[in-house]
């Protein structure tokens, strides 16, 4: 349980930093968006991976698509930018998770 909470907090902040790096405005609003989006997608992704479909790559692809749609509407950006932003944010958290797992 403790590790899931740490993963959730790290995900929120890492993805916030990535999103803020693209938008460079309204940091508290972007942090709130990161909180909301990841509070929805991280538990769903974790549940899906552990109990339904244990293919991590496919679960991550679905998360990128879902978060991309959220970001498109929340940030009022086009689909291509939203998907790119989601891909970079999720790749960042994925890589941090892999590195963390090896420590």
mmCIF file with all atom_site columns, C-alpha atoms in Angstrom:
data_model
loop_
_atom_site.group_PDB
_atom_site.id
_atom_site.type_symbol
_atom_site.label_atom_id
_atom_site.label_alt_id
_atom_site.label_comp_id
_atom_site.label_asym_id
_atom_site.label_entity_id
_atom_site.label_seq_id
_atom_site.pdbx_PDB_ins_code
_atom_site.Cartn_x
_atom_site.Cartn_y
_atom_site.Cartn_z
_atom_site.occupancy
_atom_site.B_iso_or_equiv
_atom_site.pdbx_formal_charge
_atom_site.auth_seq_id
_atom_site.auth_comp_id
_atom_site.auth_asym_id
_atom_site.auth_atom_id
_atom_site.pdbx_PDB_model_num
ATOM 1   C CA . UNK A 1 1   ? 0.000  0.000  0.000   1.00 0.00 ? 1   UNK A CA 1
ATOM 2   C CA . UNK A 1 2   ? 2.772  2.407  0.970   1.00 0.00 ? 2   UNK A CA 1
ATOM 3   C CA . UNK A 1 3   ? 4.576  1.852  -2.338  1.00 0.00 ? 3   UNK A CA 1
ATOM 4   C CA . UNK A 1 4   ? 1.394  2.602  -4.314  1.00 0.00 ? 4   UNK A CA 1
ATOM 5   C CA . UNK A 1 5   ? 0.999  5.938  -2.529  1.00 0.00 ? 5   UNK A CA 1
ATOM 6   C CA . UNK A 1 6   ? 4.644  6.823  -3.233  1.00 0.00 ? 6   UNK A CA 1
ATOM 7   C CA . UNK A 1 7   ? 4.169  5.842  -6.906  1.00 0.00 ? 7   UNK A CA 1
ATOM 8   C CA . UNK A 1 8   ? 1.039  8.007  -7.104  1.00 0.00 ? 8   UNK A CA 1
ATOM 9   C CA . UNK A 1 9   ? 2.772  11.057 -5.582  1.00 0.00 ? 9   UNK A CA 1
ATOM 10  C CA . UNK A 1 10  ? 5.839  10.652 -7.794  1.00 0.00 ? 10  UNK A CA 1
ATOM 11  C CA . UNK A 1 11  ? 3.659  10.237 -10.878 1.00 0.00 ? 11  UNK A CA 1
ATOM 12  C CA . UNK A 1 12  ? 1.719  13.400 -10.117 1.00 0.00 ? 12  UNK A CA 1
ATOM 13  C CA . UNK A 1 13  ? 4.877  15.474 -9.682  1.00 0.00 ? 13  UNK A CA 1
ATOM 14  C CA . UNK A 1 14  ? 6.879  13.995 -12.553 1.00 0.00 ? 14  UNK A CA 1
ATOM 15  C CA . UNK A 1 15  ? 4.028  14.398 -15.009 1.00 0.00 ? 15  UNK A CA 1
ATOM 16  C CA . UNK A 1 16  ? 3.325  17.890 -13.677 1.00 0.00 ? 16  UNK A CA 1
ATOM 17  C CA . UNK A 1 17  ? 6.934  18.882 -14.386 1.00 0.00 ? 17  UNK A CA 1
ATOM 18  C CA . UNK A 1 18  ? 6.676  17.522 -17.937 1.00 0.00 ? 18  UNK A CA 1
ATOM 19  C CA . UNK A 1 19  ? 3.367  19.291 -18.592 1.00 0.00 ? 19  UNK A CA 1
ATOM 20  C CA . UNK A 1 20  ? 4.645  22.516 -17.069 1.00 0.00 ? 20  UNK A CA 1
ATOM 21  C CA . UNK A 1 21  ? 7.732  22.258 -19.273 1.00 0.00 ? 21  UNK A CA 1
ATOM 22  C CA . UNK A 1 22  ? 5.446  22.361 -22.298 1.00 0.00 ? 22  UNK A CA 1
ATOM 23  C CA . UNK A 1 23  ? 2.913  24.949 -21.112 1.00 0.00 ? 23  UNK A CA 1
ATOM 24  C CA . UNK A 1 24  ? 5.053  27.213 -18.862 1.00 0.00 ? 24  UNK A CA 1
ATOM 25  C CA . UNK A 1 25  ? 1.948  28.876 -17.423 1.00 0.00 ? 25  UNK A CA 1
ATOM 26  C CA . UNK A 1 26  ? -0.388 28.405 -14.492 1.00 0.00 ? 26  UNK A CA 1
ATOM 27  C CA . UNK A 1 27  ? 1.679  25.947 -12.417 1.00 0.00 ? 27  UNK A CA 1
ATOM 28  C CA . UNK A 1 28  ? -0.959 25.417 -9.718  1.00 0.00 ? 28  UNK A CA 1
ATOM 29  C CA . UNK A 1 29  ? -3.640 24.731 -12.308 1.00 0.00 ? 29  UNK A CA 1
ATOM 30  C CA . UNK A 1 30  ? -1.348 22.263 -14.095 1.00 0.00 ? 30  UNK A CA 1
ATOM 31  C CA . UNK A 1 31  ? -0.487 20.563 -10.795 1.00 0.00 ? 31  UNK A CA 1
ATOM 32  C CA . UNK A 1 32  ? -4.205 20.221 -10.082 1.00 0.00 ? 32  UNK A CA 1
ATOM 33  C CA . UNK A 1 33  ? -4.775 18.723 -13.555 1.00 0.00 ? 33  UNK A CA 1
ATOM 34  C CA . UNK A 1 34  ? -1.933 16.284 -13.003 1.00 0.00 ? 34  UNK A CA 1
ATOM 35  C CA . UNK A 1 35  ? -3.444 15.354 -9.647  1.00 0.00 ? 35  UNK A CA 1
ATOM 36  C CA . UNK A 1 36  ? -6.898 14.748 -11.137 1.00 0.00 ? 36  UNK A CA 1
ATOM 37  C CA . UNK A 1 37  ? -5.776 12.884 -14.259 1.00 0.00 ? 37  UNK A CA 1
ATOM 38  C CA . UNK A 1 38  ? -3.318 10.641 -12.440 1.00 0.00 ? 38  UNK A CA 1
ATOM 39  C CA . UNK A 1 39  ? -5.728 9.992  -9.590  1.00 0.00 ? 39  UNK A CA 1
ATOM 40  C CA . UNK A 1 40  ? -8.011 8.465  -12.217 1.00 0.00 ? 40  UNK A CA 1
ATOM 41  C CA . UNK A 1 41  ? -5.587 6.708  -14.546 1.00 0.00 ? 41  UNK A CA 1
ATOM 42  C CA . UNK A 1 42  ? -2.975 5.333  -12.114 1.00 0.00 ? 42  UNK A CA 1
ATOM 43  C CA . UNK A 1 43  ? -5.395 3.257  -10.008 1.00 0.00 ? 43  UNK A CA 1
ATOM 44  C CA . UNK A 1 44  ? -7.165 2.017  -13.139 1.00 0.00 ? 44  UNK A CA 1
ATOM 45  C CA . UNK A 1 45  ? -3.867 1.118  -14.801 1.00 0.00 ? 45  UNK A CA 1
ATOM 46  C CA . UNK A 1 46  ? -2.592 -0.629 -11.678 1.00 0.00 ? 46  UNK A CA 1
ATOM 47  C CA . UNK A 1 47  ? -5.794 -2.604 -11.244 1.00 0.00 ? 47  UNK A CA 1
ATOM 48  C CA . UNK A 1 48  ? -5.846 -3.538 -14.930 1.00 0.00 ? 48  UNK A CA 1
ATOM 49  C CA . UNK A 1 49  ? -2.221 -4.660 -14.879 1.00 0.00 ? 49  UNK A CA 1
ATOM 50  C CA . UNK A 1 50  ? -2.435 -6.679 -11.658 1.00 0.00 ? 50  UNK A CA 1
ATOM 51  C CA . UNK A 1 51  ? -5.887 -8.252 -12.081 1.00 0.00 ? 51  UNK A CA 1
ATOM 52  C CA . UNK A 1 52  ? -7.044 -8.143 -15.702 1.00 0.00 ? 52  UNK A CA 1
ATOM 53  C CA . UNK A 1 53  ? -4.289 -7.880 -18.292 1.00 0.00 ? 53  UNK A CA 1
ATOM 54  C CA . UNK A 1 54  ? -0.650 -8.101 -17.261 1.00 0.00 ? 54  UNK A CA 1
ATOM 55  C CA . UNK A 1 55  ? 0.858  -6.704 -20.464 1.00 0.00 ? 55  UNK A CA 1
ATOM 56  C CA . UNK A 1 56  ? 2.534  -3.537 -19.166 1.00 0.00 ? 56  UNK A CA 1
ATOM 57  C CA . UNK A 1 57  ? 3.157  -2.051 -22.611 1.00 0.00 ? 57  UNK A CA 1
ATOM 58  C CA . UNK A 1 58  ? -0.501 -2.357 -23.633 1.00 0.00 ? 58  UNK A CA 1
ATOM 59  C CA . UNK A 1 59  ? -1.678 -0.892 -20.335 1.00 0.00 ? 59  UNK A CA 1
ATOM 60  C CA . UNK A 1 60  ? 0.728  2.048  -20.768 1.00 0.00 ? 60  UNK A CA 1
ATOM 61  C CA . UNK A 1 61  ? -0.451 2.623  -24.347 1.00 0.00 ? 61  UNK A CA 1
ATOM 62  C CA . UNK A 1 62  ? -4.039 2.833  -23.100 1.00 0.00 ? 62  UNK A CA 1
ATOM 63  C CA . UNK A 1 63  ? -2.981 5.233  -20.340 1.00 0.00 ? 63  UNK A CA 1
ATOM 64  C CA . UNK A 1 64  ? -1.194 7.467  -22.872 1.00 0.00 ? 64  UNK A CA 1
ATOM 65  C CA . UNK A 1 65  ? -4.339 7.598  -25.019 1.00 0.00 ? 65  UNK A CA 1
ATOM 66  C CA . UNK A 1 66  ? -6.685 8.265  -22.101 1.00 0.00 ? 66  UNK A CA 1
ATOM 67  C CA . UNK A 1 67  ? -4.437 10.902 -20.542 1.00 0.00 ? 67  UNK A CA 1
ATOM 68  C CA . UNK A 1 68  ? -3.919 12.457 -23.966 1.00 0.00 ? 68  UNK A CA 1
ATOM 69  C CA . UNK A 1 69  ? -7.668 12.911 -24.298 1.00 0.00 ? 69  UNK A CA 1
ATOM 70  C CA . UNK A 1 70  ? -7.871 14.433 -20.824 1.00 0.00 ? 70  UNK A CA 1
ATOM 71  C CA . UNK A 1 71  ? -4.999 16.809 -21.615 1.00 0.00 ? 71  UNK A CA 1
ATOM 72  C CA . UNK A 1 72  ? -6.507 17.789 -24.963 1.00 0.00 ? 72  UNK A CA 1
ATOM 73  C CA . UNK A 1 73  ? -9.631 19.087 -23.260 1.00 0.00 ? 73  UNK A CA 1
ATOM 74  C CA . UNK A 1 74  ? -8.114 20.366 -20.019 1.00 0.00 ? 74  UNK A CA 1
ATOM 75  C CA . UNK A 1 75  ? -5.318 22.301 -21.717 1.00 0.00 ? 75  UNK A CA 1
ATOM 76  C CA . UNK A 1 76  ? -7.287 23.197 -24.838 1.00 0.00 ? 76  UNK A CA 1
ATOM 77  C CA . UNK A 1 77  ? -4.578 21.876 -27.187 1.00 0.00 ? 77  UNK A CA 1
ATOM 78  C CA . UNK A 1 78  ? -4.788 19.842 -30.385 1.00 0.00 ? 78  UNK A CA 1
ATOM 79  C CA . UNK A 1 79  ? -4.795 16.035 -30.384 1.00 0.00 ? 79  UNK A CA 1
ATOM 80  C CA . UNK A 1 80  ? -1.265 15.671 -31.715 1.00 0.00 ? 80  UNK A CA 1
ATOM 81  C CA . UNK A 1 81  ? 0.220  17.883 -28.994 1.00 0.00 ? 81  UNK A CA 1
ATOM 82  C CA . UNK A 1 82  ? -1.922 16.246 -26.305 1.00 0.00 ? 82  UNK A CA 1
ATOM 83  C CA . UNK A 1 83  ? -0.784 12.757 -27.322 1.00 0.00 ? 83  UNK A CA 1
ATOM 84  C CA . UNK A 1 84  ? 2.857  13.860 -27.521 1.00 0.00 ? 84  UNK A CA 1
ATOM 85  C CA . UNK A 1 85  ? 2.622  15.478 -24.100 1.00 0.00 ? 85  UNK A CA 1
ATOM 86  C CA . UNK A 1 86  ? 0.972  12.383 -22.643 1.00 0.00 ? 86  UNK A CA 1
ATOM 87  C CA . UNK A 1 87  ? 3.578  10.122 -24.225 1.00 0.00 ? 87  UNK A CA 1
ATOM 88  C CA . UNK A 1 88  ? 6.505  12.154 -22.860 1.00 0.00 ? 88  UNK A CA 1
ATOM 89  C CA . UNK A 1 89  ? 4.919  12.435 -19.391 1.00 0.00 ? 89  UNK A CA 1
ATOM 90  C CA . UNK A 1 90  ? 4.145  8.733  -19.163 1.00 0.00 ? 90  UNK A CA 1
ATOM 91  C CA . UNK A 1 91  ? 7.478  7.678  -20.615 1.00 0.00 ? 91  UNK A CA 1
ATOM 92  C CA . UNK A 1 92  ? 9.155  9.827  -17.954 1.00 0.00 ? 92  UNK A CA 1
ATOM 93  C CA . UNK A 1 93  ? 7.249  8.206  -15.104 1.00 0.00 ? 93  UNK A CA 1
ATOM 94  C CA . UNK A 1 94  ? 7.743  4.757  -16.629 1.00 0.00 ? 94  UNK A CA 1
ATOM 95  C CA . UNK A 1 95  ? 11.517 5.264  -16.810 1.00 0.00 ? 95  UNK A CA 1
ATOM 96  C CA . UNK A 1 96  ? 11.666 6.612  -13.247 1.00 0.00 ? 96  UNK A CA 1
ATOM 97  C CA . UNK A 1 97  ? 9.709  3.531  -12.142 1.00 0.00 ? 97  UNK A CA 1
ATOM 98  C CA . UNK A 1 98  ? 12.105 1.199  -13.934 1.00 0.00 ? 98  UNK A CA 1
ATOM 99  C CA . UNK A 1 99  ? 15.123 2.947  -12.446 1.00 0.00 ? 99  UNK A CA 1
ATOM 100 C CA . UNK A 1 100 ? 13.494 2.970  -8.995  1.00 0.00 ? 100 UNK A CA 1
ATOM 101 C CA . UNK A 1 101 ? 12.876 -0.758 -9.327  1.00 0.00 ? 101 UNK A CA 1
ATOM 102 C CA . UNK A 1 102 ? 16.576 -1.393 -9.854  1.00 0.00 ? 102 UNK A CA 1
ATOM 103 C CA . UNK A 1 103 ? 17.669 0.610  -6.808  1.00 0.00 ? 103 UNK A CA 1
#
